[in-house]
Amino acid sequence: MPIATTNPATGQVLKTYEAMSDEQIDAAIERADLAFRQLRDTTIAQRARWLTAAADLLDAERDETARLMTTEMGKTYAAAKAEVTKCATACRFYAGNAPRMLADEPADAAAVKAKRAYVRYQPIGPVLAVMPWNFPLWQVMRFAAPALMAGNTGLLKHASNVPQTALYLEDLFRRAGFPEGAFTTLLVGSDAVDRILSDPRVRAATLTGSEPAGRSIAQIAGREIKKTVLELGGSDPFVVMPSADLDAAAEVATTARCQNNGQSCIAAKRFIVHTDVFDAFAEKFAARMAALRVGDPMDDGTDVGPLASERGRDEVHAQVADAVDQGATVLCGGEKPAGDGWYYPPTVVTDLRPEMRMWAEEVFGPVAGLYRVGSYDEAIAVANGTSFGLGSNAWTNDPAEQERFAVDLDAGNVFINGMTTSYPELPFGGVKNSGYGRELSAAGMREFCNTKTVWIGEGETGAGAGAHSE
Ligand code: NAP
């Protein structure tokens, strides 16, 4: 893929970049390694001051940064502004909470026959972050804020269609005061990832992206014995049961499917509705989806902008066409518009069957699959019936059913009577082919820490030797 900014609203190529040479990549890794030696010796308080300065810059530069993101990947300007603000909030969250998250944890010294024993969280070194374009600032920030706070350094290989946002991030951390090399953007294609991750100075990798990219990075990391966190795709279920508030469910379903022009890993994608309320929900949902305004992402009145690439739009349309060819019913949308820009209308498709692509694949655009089920058990079977397990939603006002969904949905999160979203306070990640590891909260920060056992004894003969020595 060329490294270039192409405006999805017009299809115009605005800026192109040369990929960095092997020598430039090598020099950047060297700087990241040197910066790590410096950063790990700074205090948490110092790093918190730098991260807070980054938050202040994000707030001050919100509008220009949002415009840049909209130009590079087509999200609405309103959504882009909210994304910048969310990044600033995450920086402040980690600046404020790192002292607690990174504090030594004392152990029961007597139980481990020590004078003193504790667990220390130490940074590990340069971490490679391979990131997607759909939340071009937020996806990076939810790795970078905790990683830098912990004292690691970051090497960013961003998606090839958001190079200017990638360069902004490097500049942001430099201006906030972090040492040169603490956070570096590598303008490289995905073919450079093997070389970077194989370098002994690079200690770990995090990838947010598709399942094939996850497999590829996990293979390299496995060969090199390096830690990875994988945040991959999802096809989140959104279950509606008879006791649900149908108007609220239909309203939230519309936002949950079409946020970010339908290109979110945690967008609800499969709407699984109990037969008792299926027709009523389908009508309310399709009416709301059809009423969304599709258009220029810079306009205040736009709900849904273009998809990020022509290839992405073609793929979404091919998935819809495949279902229609095999007998599915389109309740709204489903036609690829003519004209400039990679727009696609909010679409609802029902009468889906397992042999259709939409049944098992992630649809990365504003297209909802609507499924009719006859019972709680059938709802769970359909909800859990894909290879993904990222987020999940259930709408029910029956307290016992709420508890059952919380247990039975096989996913990294369950949101009851609400929409899946990410918060710095809560862990984020998936199960099954949606990946492994967690971002955000203390769990996210500790993914790239060495959880080190420290045992201090009196130095007497036999101290520390238990029944087992391993
Ligand atoms: P993608 O094609 O996998 O790209 C993501 C990143 O991986 C890009 O930087 C890309 O570089 C790189 N990449 C692609 N193939 C690679 C390979 N074989 N080896 C190494 N790097 C590789 O995904 P996308 O289309 O940008 O993003 C959409 C996908 O991301 C969806 O599946 C979505 O669900 C998922 N996603 C998951 C989460 C989550 O938190 N779980 C969040 C957001 C998105 P190039 O751009 O240079 O190809």
Coordinates of C-alpha atoms and ligand atoms in Angstrom, one line a residue:
M1 CA 0.0 0.0 0.0
P2 CA 1.4 3.5 -0.8
I3 CA 2.0 5.7 2.2
A4 CA -0.3 8.5 1.4
T5 CA -3.1 10.8 2.5
T6 CA -6.1 10.3 0.2
N7 CA -9.3 12.2 1.0
P8 CA -12.1 9.5 1.1
A9 CA -14.8 12.2 0.5
T10 CA -13.3 13.0 -2.9
G11 CA -10.8 10.2 -3.8
Q12 CA -8.1 12.9 -4.2
V13 CA -4.5 12.0 -3.3
L14 CA -3.3 14.9 -1.2
K15 CA 0.2 13.9 0.0
T16 CA 2.5 10.9 -0.5
Y17 CA 5.5 9.8 1.4
E18 CA 8.5 7.6 0.7
A19 CA 8.9 4.6 2.9
M20 CA 11.9 4.8 5.3
S21 CA 15.0 2.9 4.3
D22 CA 16.5 0.1 6.3
E23 CA 19.2 2.5 7.6
Q24 CA 16.6 5.0 8.8
I25 CA 14.6 2.2 10.5
D26 CA 17.8 1.0 12.2
A27 CA 18.6 4.5 13.4
A28 CA 15.1 5.0 14.8
I29 CA 15.3 1.7 16.7
E30 CA 18.7 2.8 18.1
R31 CA 17.2 6.1 19.3
A32 CA 14.3 4.3 20.9
D33 CA 16.7 2.0 22.7
L34 CA 18.8 4.9 24.0
A35 CA 15.7 6.9 24.9
F36 CA 14.5 3.9 26.9
R37 CA 17.6 3.9 29.1
Q38 CA 16.9 7.6 29.8
L39 CA 13.1 7.2 30.3
R40 CA 13.2 4.3 32.7
D41 CA 15.3 6.3 35.1
T42 CA 12.9 9.3 35.2
T43 CA 10.4 9.5 38.0
I44 CA 6.7 8.7 37.6
A45 CA 6.0 12.3 38.5
Q46 CA 8.2 13.5 35.7
R47 CA 6.5 11.3 33.1
A48 CA 3.1 12.3 34.4
R49 CA 4.1 16.0 33.8
W50 CA 5.0 15.2 30.2
L51 CA 1.8 13.2 29.7
T52 CA -0.3 16.0 31.1
A53 CA 1.5 18.4 28.8
A54 CA 0.5 16.1 25.9
A55 CA -3.1 16.3 27.1
D56 CA -3.0 20.1 27.2
L57 CA -1.6 20.2 23.6
L58 CA -4.3 17.8 22.4
D59 CA -7.0 20.1 23.9
A60 CA -5.4 23.2 22.5
E61 CA -5.0 21.7 19.0
R62 CA -8.3 19.8 18.9
D63 CA -9.9 21.4 15.9
E64 CA -6.9 21.2 13.5
T65 CA -6.1 17.6 14.6
A66 CA -9.7 16.6 14.1
R67 CA -9.7 18.2 10.6
L68 CA -6.6 16.2 9.7
M69 CA -8.2 12.9 10.8
T70 CA -11.4 13.6 8.8
T71 CA -9.3 14.4 5.7
E72 CA -7.2 11.3 6.0
M73 CA -9.9 8.7 6.8
G74 CA -13.4 10.3 6.5
K75 CA -14.8 10.2 10.0
T76 CA -17.2 13.0 10.8
Y77 CA -15.6 16.2 12.1
A78 CA -17.7 16.0 15.2
A79 CA -16.6 12.4 15.9
A80 CA -13.0 13.4 15.3
K81 CA -13.2 16.2 17.8
A82 CA -14.6 13.9 20.4
E83 CA -11.7 11.4 19.7
V84 CA -9.1 14.1 20.4
T85 CA -10.8 15.0 23.7
K86 CA -10.9 11.3 24.6
C87 CA -7.2 11.0 24.0
A88 CA -6.5 14.0 26.3
T89 CA -8.7 12.3 29.0
A90 CA -6.8 9.1 28.7
C91 CA -3.4 10.9 29.1
R92 CA -4.7 12.6 32.3
F93 CA -6.1 9.3 33.6
Y94 CA -2.7 7.6 33.3
A95 CA -0.8 10.6 34.5
G96 CA -3.1 10.6 37.6
N97 CA -3.3 6.9 38.2
A98 CA 0.1 5.6 37.3
P99 CA 1.5 6.1 40.8
R100 CA -1.1 3.6 42.1
M101 CA -0.8 1.2 39.2
L102 CA 3.0 1.1 39.2
A103 CA 3.5 1.0 43.0
D104 CA 5.3 -1.9 44.5
E105 CA 3.0 -4.5 45.9
P106 CA 4.2 -6.0 49.2
A107 CA 3.8 -9.8 49.7
D108 CA 3.5 -11.7 52.9
A109 CA 7.2 -11.9 53.8
A110 CA 6.8 -14.6 56.5
A111 CA 4.9 -16.9 54.0
V112 CA 7.8 -16.7 51.5
K113 CA 10.5 -16.9 54.2
A114 CA 11.8 -13.4 53.4
K115 CA 12.7 -10.3 55.4
R116 CA 10.8 -8.4 52.7
A117 CA 9.2 -9.4 49.4
Y118 CA 7.3 -7.4 46.9
V119 CA 6.2 -7.2 43.2
R120 CA 7.7 -4.4 41.1
Y121 CA 6.3 -3.3 37.7
Q122 CA 9.2 -2.3 35.5
P123 CA 9.2 -1.1 31.9
I124 CA 10.7 -3.6 29.3
G125 CA 12.0 -1.4 26.5
P126 CA 11.0 -0.3 23.0
V127 CA 7.6 -1.6 22.0
L128 CA 6.4 -1.8 18.3
A129 CA 2.8 -0.6 17.8
V130 CA 1.1 -1.5 14.5
M131 CA -2.0 0.5 14.3
P132 CA -5.2 0.8 12.2
W133 CA -6.6 3.9 10.6
N134 CA -10.2 3.8 12.0
F135 CA -9.5 5.7 15.2
P136 CA -6.1 7.0 14.1
L137 CA -5.4 9.0 17.3
W138 CA -7.2 7.0 19.9
Q139 CA -5.9 3.5 18.9
V140 CA -2.4 4.8 19.2
M141 CA -3.0 6.8 22.4
R142 CA -4.5 3.9 24.3
F143 CA -1.2 2.1 23.8
A144 CA 1.1 5.1 24.1
A145 CA -0.2 6.8 27.2
P146 CA 0.2 3.8 29.5
A147 CA 3.4 2.6 27.8
L148 CA 5.2 5.9 28.1
M149 CA 3.9 6.4 31.7
A150 CA 5.4 3.0 32.6
G151 CA 8.7 4.1 31.1
N152 CA 8.7 2.1 27.8
T153 CA 9.4 3.8 24.5
G154 CA 7.2 3.4 21.4
L155 CA 7.8 2.7 17.7
L156 CA 4.7 3.4 15.7
K157 CA 4.0 1.7 12.4
H158 CA 0.6 3.3 11.6
A159 CA -1.7 2.4 8.8
S160 CA -0.4 3.6 5.4
N161 CA -3.4 5.9 4.8
V162 CA -2.9 8.1 7.9
P163 CA 0.7 9.2 7.7
Q164 CA 0.0 12.8 8.7
T165 CA -1.8 11.8 11.9
A166 CA 1.1 9.4 12.6
L167 CA 3.6 12.2 12.3
Y168 CA 1.5 14.5 14.4
L169 CA 1.7 11.9 17.2
E170 CA 5.5 11.8 17.2
D171 CA 5.6 15.6 17.2
L172 CA 3.0 15.8 20.1
F173 CA 5.1 13.7 22.5
R174 CA 8.3 15.5 21.6
R175 CA 6.7 18.9 22.2
A176 CA 5.2 17.6 25.5
G177 CA 8.7 17.1 26.7
F178 CA 9.4 13.4 26.3
P179 CA 13.1 12.6 25.4
E180 CA 14.0 12.4 21.7
G181 CA 13.3 8.9 20.6
A182 CA 10.7 8.1 23.3
F183 CA 8.0 7.9 20.7
T184 CA 8.9 7.5 17.0
T185 CA 6.8 7.2 13.9
L186 CA 8.2 4.8 11.3
L187 CA 6.8 5.6 7.9
V188 CA 7.0 2.0 6.6
G189 CA 4.7 -0.6 4.9
S190 CA 3.6 -3.8 6.6
D191 CA 6.5 -5.6 4.8
A192 CA 8.9 -3.9 7.3
V193 CA 7.3 -5.3 10.4
D194 CA 9.2 -8.6 10.3
R195 CA 12.5 -6.7 10.3
I196 CA 11.6 -4.4 13.1
L197 CA 10.1 -7.0 15.4
S198 CA 13.1 -9.3 14.8
D199 CA 15.5 -6.7 16.0
P200 CA 16.7 -7.7 19.5
R201 CA 16.3 -4.1 20.8
V202 CA 12.5 -4.2 20.2
R203 CA 11.0 -6.1 23.1
A204 CA 7.4 -6.6 22.3
A205 CA 4.6 -5.6 19.9
T206 CA 1.0 -4.5 20.0
L207 CA -1.3 -4.7 17.0
T208 CA -4.7 -3.4 16.5
G209 CA -6.0 -4.5 13.1
S210 CA -7.4 -7.4 11.2
E211 CA -7.2 -11.1 11.9
P212 CA -4.7 -11.8 9.0
A213 CA -2.4 -9.0 10.3
G214 CA -2.7 -10.5 13.8
R215 CA -1.7 -14.0 12.6
S216 CA 1.3 -12.6 10.8
I217 CA 2.6 -10.6 13.7
A218 CA 1.9 -13.4 16.2
Q219 CA 4.0 -15.8 14.0
I220 CA 6.9 -13.4 13.9
A221 CA 6.7 -12.8 17.7
G222 CA 6.4 -16.5 18.3
R223 CA 9.6 -17.2 16.4
E224 CA 11.4 -14.4 18.3
I225 CA 9.7 -15.2 21.7
K226 CA 8.3 -11.7 22.2
K227 CA 5.2 -10.7 24.0
T228 CA 2.3 -9.4 21.9
V229 CA -1.1 -7.9 22.5
L230 CA -3.5 -8.4 19.7
E231 CA -6.7 -6.3 19.3
L232 CA -8.3 -7.8 16.2
G233 CA -11.7 -7.7 14.5
G234 CA -15.1 -8.3 15.8
S235 CA -18.7 -9.0 14.8
D236 CA -20.4 -8.0 18.0
P237 CA -23.8 -9.3 18.8
F238 CA -26.6 -7.0 20.0
V239 CA -29.4 -9.1 21.5
V240 CA -32.8 -7.7 22.0
M241 CA -35.2 -9.6 24.4
P242 CA -38.9 -9.1 24.9
S243 CA -38.6 -7.0 28.1
A244 CA -36.3 -4.4 26.5
D245 CA -37.2 -0.8 25.9
L246 CA -37.5 -1.1 22.1
D247 CA -37.2 2.6 21.3
A248 CA -34.1 2.9 23.3
A249 CA -32.7 -0.3 21.9
A250 CA -33.4 0.8 18.3
E251 CA -31.9 4.2 18.9
V252 CA -28.7 2.9 20.4
A253 CA -28.5 0.1 17.8
T254 CA -28.4 2.7 15.1
T255 CA -25.6 4.6 16.8
A256 CA -23.8 1.4 17.7
R257 CA -23.8 0.2 14.1
C258 CA -23.0 3.5 12.3
Q259 CA -20.6 5.2 14.6
N260 CA -17.4 6.0 12.8
N261 CA -19.2 5.4 9.5
G262 CA -19.7 1.8 10.5
Q263 CA -15.9 1.2 10.8
S264 CA -15.4 0.3 14.5
C265 CA -14.2 -3.0 15.8
I266 CA -16.7 -2.8 18.7
A267 CA -19.6 -1.6 16.5
A268 CA -22.6 -3.9 17.0
K269 CA -22.8 -5.8 13.8
R270 CA -25.3 -8.6 14.3
F271 CA -28.7 -7.7 15.7
I272 CA -30.3 -10.8 17.3
V273 CA -33.9 -10.2 18.2
H274 CA -36.4 -12.3 20.0
T275 CA -39.3 -13.3 17.7
D276 CA -41.9 -11.7 20.1
V277 CA -40.5 -8.2 19.4
F278 CA -38.7 -8.8 16.1
D279 CA -41.2 -7.0 13.7
A280 CA -41.5 -4.0 16.0
F281 CA -37.8 -3.7 16.5
A282 CA -37.0 -4.2 12.8
E283 CA -39.4 -1.4 11.8
K284 CA -38.0 1.1 14.3
F285 CA -34.4 0.2 13.6
A286 CA -34.7 0.3 9.8
A287 CA -36.5 3.6 10.0
R288 CA -33.8 5.1 12.1
M289 CA -31.0 3.7 9.9
A290 CA -32.7 5.0 6.7
A291 CA -33.1 8.5 8.3
L292 CA -29.3 9.0 8.9
R293 CA -27.8 11.7 6.8
V294 CA -24.9 10.5 4.6
G295 CA -22.6 13.2 3.3
D296 CA -19.6 15.4 3.6
P297 CA -17.9 14.5 6.9
M298 CA -17.0 18.1 7.6
D299 CA -20.7 19.2 7.6
D300 CA -22.3 19.5 11.1
G301 CA -25.5 17.8 9.8
T302 CA -23.8 14.6 8.6
D303 CA -24.3 11.4 10.5
V304 CA -22.3 9.1 8.2
G305 CA -19.3 10.1 6.1
P306 CA -17.5 8.0 3.5
L307 CA -15.7 4.7 4.1
A308 CA -12.0 5.1 4.4
S309 CA -11.0 3.4 1.1
E310 CA -12.5 2.3 -2.2
R311 CA -11.3 -1.2 -1.4
G312 CA -13.2 -1.1 1.9
R313 CA -16.4 0.0 0.3
D314 CA -16.2 -2.6 -2.5
E315 CA -15.7 -5.3 0.2
V316 CA -18.7 -4.2 2.2
H317 CA -20.9 -4.1 -0.9
A318 CA -19.7 -7.5 -2.0
Q319 CA -20.7 -8.9 1.4
V320 CA -24.2 -7.4 1.0
A321 CA -24.5 -8.6 -2.6
D322 CA -23.5 -12.1 -1.6
A323 CA -26.3 -12.2 1.0
V324 CA -28.9 -10.8 -1.5
D325 CA -27.9 -13.2 -4.2
Q326 CA -28.5 -16.1 -1.8
G327 CA -32.0 -14.8 -0.8
A328 CA -31.5 -12.3 2.0
T329 CA -33.9 -9.3 2.3
V330 CA -32.7 -5.7 2.4
L331 CA -34.9 -3.5 4.6
C332 CA -33.0 -0.3 3.7
G333 CA -29.9 0.8 1.9
G334 CA -27.8 -1.8 0.0
E335 CA -27.1 0.2 -3.1
K336 CA -23.6 1.6 -3.9
P337 CA -24.0 5.3 -4.8
A338 CA -22.5 6.8 -7.9
G339 CA -20.3 9.9 -7.7
D340 CA -17.1 11.0 -5.9
G341 CA -16.2 9.7 -2.5
W342 CA -16.5 6.2 -1.0
Y343 CA -20.0 6.6 0.5
Y344 CA -22.2 3.7 1.5
P345 CA -25.8 4.0 2.8
P346 CA -26.8 2.6 6.2
T347 CA -28.2 -0.8 5.4
V348 CA -30.2 -3.4 7.2
V349 CA -30.2 -7.0 5.9
T350 CA -32.3 -9.8 7.2
D351 CA -33.2 -13.5 6.4
L352 CA -29.5 -14.3 6.7
R353 CA -28.3 -17.9 6.7
P354 CA -24.9 -19.5 7.7
E355 CA -23.7 -20.0 4.1
M356 CA -23.8 -16.2 3.5
R357 CA -20.6 -14.3 4.0
M358 CA -22.3 -11.8 6.4
W359 CA -23.1 -14.6 8.8
A360 CA -19.5 -15.3 9.8
E361 CA -17.5 -12.4 8.5
E362 CA -16.9 -8.9 10.0
V363 CA -18.7 -6.2 8.0
F364 CA -16.6 -3.0 8.2
G365 CA -19.2 -0.5 7.1
P366 CA -22.7 0.8 8.1
V367 CA -24.4 -2.6 7.4
A368 CA -26.5 -4.4 10.0
G369 CA -27.4 -8.1 9.9
L370 CA -30.8 -8.8 11.6
Y371 CA -31.5 -12.2 13.0
R372 CA -34.8 -13.7 14.4
V373 CA -34.4 -16.1 17.4
G374 CA -37.1 -17.9 19.3
S375 CA -35.5 -18.2 22.8
Y376 CA -32.7 -17.1 25.1
D377 CA -30.7 -20.2 24.3
E378 CA -31.0 -19.6 20.6
A379 CA -30.0 -16.0 21.1
I380 CA -26.8 -17.1 22.9
A381 CA -26.1 -19.8 20.2
V382 CA -26.3 -17.2 17.4
A383 CA -24.4 -14.5 19.4
N384 CA -21.5 -16.9 20.2
G385 CA -21.6 -18.5 16.8
T386 CA -18.8 -16.7 15.1
S387 CA -15.0 -17.0 15.5
F388 CA -14.9 -13.5 17.0
G389 CA -15.4 -12.5 20.7
L390 CA -14.7 -8.8 21.1
G391 CA -17.7 -6.9 22.5
S392 CA -21.3 -7.9 23.1
N393 CA -24.6 -6.2 24.0
A394 CA -27.8 -7.4 25.4
W395 CA -31.0 -5.5 25.9
T396 CA -33.3 -6.9 28.6
N397 CA -35.0 -5.5 31.7
D398 CA -35.2 -8.9 33.4
P399 CA -32.5 -8.8 36.1
A400 CA -32.0 -12.6 36.1
E401 CA -31.6 -12.6 32.3
Q402 CA -29.0 -9.7 32.6
E403 CA -26.9 -11.9 34.9
R404 CA -27.2 -14.8 32.5
F405 CA -26.0 -12.7 29.5
A406 CA -23.1 -11.4 31.5
V407 CA -21.9 -15.0 32.0
D408 CA -23.0 -16.6 28.7
L409 CA -21.8 -14.1 26.1
D410 CA -18.3 -15.3 25.0
A411 CA -16.7 -11.9 24.5
G412 CA -14.2 -9.6 26.1
N413 CA -16.9 -7.3 27.3
V414 CA -20.7 -7.3 27.9
F415 CA -22.7 -4.1 27.9
I416 CA -26.3 -4.6 29.1
N417 CA -28.9 -2.0 28.0
G418 CA -26.1 0.2 26.5
M419 CA -23.6 0.4 23.7
T420 CA -20.1 -1.0 23.9
T421 CA -17.5 1.7 24.3
S422 CA -14.0 2.0 25.7
Y423 CA -13.1 3.8 28.9
P424 CA -9.6 4.3 30.3
E425 CA -10.9 2.9 33.6
L426 CA -12.0 -0.5 32.1
P427 CA -10.0 -3.2 30.4
F428 CA -10.5 -3.6 26.7
G429 CA -9.8 -6.6 24.5
G430 CA -11.2 -9.8 23.1
V431 CA -11.3 -13.6 23.2
K432 CA -11.2 -16.2 20.3
N433 CA -10.1 -14.7 17.0
S434 CA -10.6 -11.2 18.3
G435 CA -7.2 -11.5 19.9
Y436 CA -5.7 -11.6 23.4
G437 CA -4.2 -9.3 26.0
R438 CA -5.9 -6.2 27.3
E439 CA -5.5 -2.4 26.7
L440 CA -6.6 0.4 29.1
S441 CA -7.0 0.3 32.9
A442 CA -4.1 -1.1 35.0
A443 CA -4.3 -4.4 33.0
G444 CA -3.3 -2.5 29.8
M445 CA -0.4 -0.7 31.5
R446 CA 1.0 -3.9 32.9
E447 CA 1.0 -5.8 29.6
F448 CA 4.3 -4.2 28.8
C449 CA 5.8 -4.3 32.2
N450 CA 8.1 -6.8 33.7
T451 CA 6.2 -8.1 36.7
K452 CA 9.3 -8.7 38.8
T453 CA 9.4 -10.6 42.0
V454 CA 11.8 -9.1 44.5
W455 CA 12.8 -11.2 47.5
I456 CA 15.1 -10.0 50.2
G457 CA 16.3 -12.3 52.9
E458 CA 18.6 -12.3 55.9
G459 CA 21.3 -14.1 54.0
E460 CA 21.1 -17.1 56.3
T461 CA 21.8 -20.7 55.1
G462 CA 18.7 -22.3 53.7
A463 CA 16.7 -19.1 53.5
G464 CA 14.4 -19.0 50.5
A465 CA 14.7 -22.7 49.9
G466 CA 11.2 -24.2 50.0
A467 CA 10.0 -27.7 49.3
H468 CA 10.1 -26.9 45.6
S469 CA 12.9 -24.9 44.0
E470 CA 11.3 -23.9 40.7
Ligands
NAP1 P1 -5.3 -4.1 8.8 O1 -5.3 -4.1 7.4 O2 -4.9 -5.3 9.6 O3 -4.2 -2.9 9.2 C1 -3.9 -2.6 10.5 C2 -2.4 -2.3 10.6 O4 -1.7 -3.5 10.4 C3 -1.9 -1.4 9.6 O5 -0.9 -0.6 10.1 C4 -1.4 -2.3 8.5 O6 -0.4 -1.6 7.7 C5 -0.8 -3.4 9.3 N1 -0.7 -4.7 8.6 C6 -1.6 -5.2 7.7 N2 -1.2 -6.4 7.3 C7 -0.1 -6.7 8.0 C8 0.8 -7.8 8.0 N3 0.5 -8.9 7.3 N4 1.8 -7.8 8.8 C9 2.1 -6.7 9.6 N5 1.3 -5.6 9.6 C10 0.2 -5.6 8.8 O7 -6.6 -3.5 9.5 P2 -7.4 -2.2 9.1 O8 -8.1 -2.5 7.8 O9 -6.5 -1.0 9.1 O10 -8.4 -2.1 10.3 C11 -9.6 -2.7 10.3 C12 -9.5 -4.0 11.2 O11 -9.0 -3.6 12.5 C13 -10.9 -4.5 11.5 O12 -10.8 -5.9 11.4 C14 -11.2 -4.0 12.9 O13 -12.1 -4.8 13.6 C15 -9.8 -4.1 13.5 N6 -9.8 -3.3 14.7 C16 -9.7 -3.9 15.9 C17 -9.7 -3.1 17.1 C18 -9.7 -3.7 18.5 O14 -9.4 -3.0 19.4 N7 -9.9 -5.0 18.6 C19 -9.8 -1.7 17.0 C20 -9.9 -1.1 15.7 C21 -9.9 -1.9 14.6 P3 -0.8 -1.0 6.2 O15 -1.8 0.0 6.4 O16 0.5 -0.5 5.7 O17 -1.3 -2.2 5.4

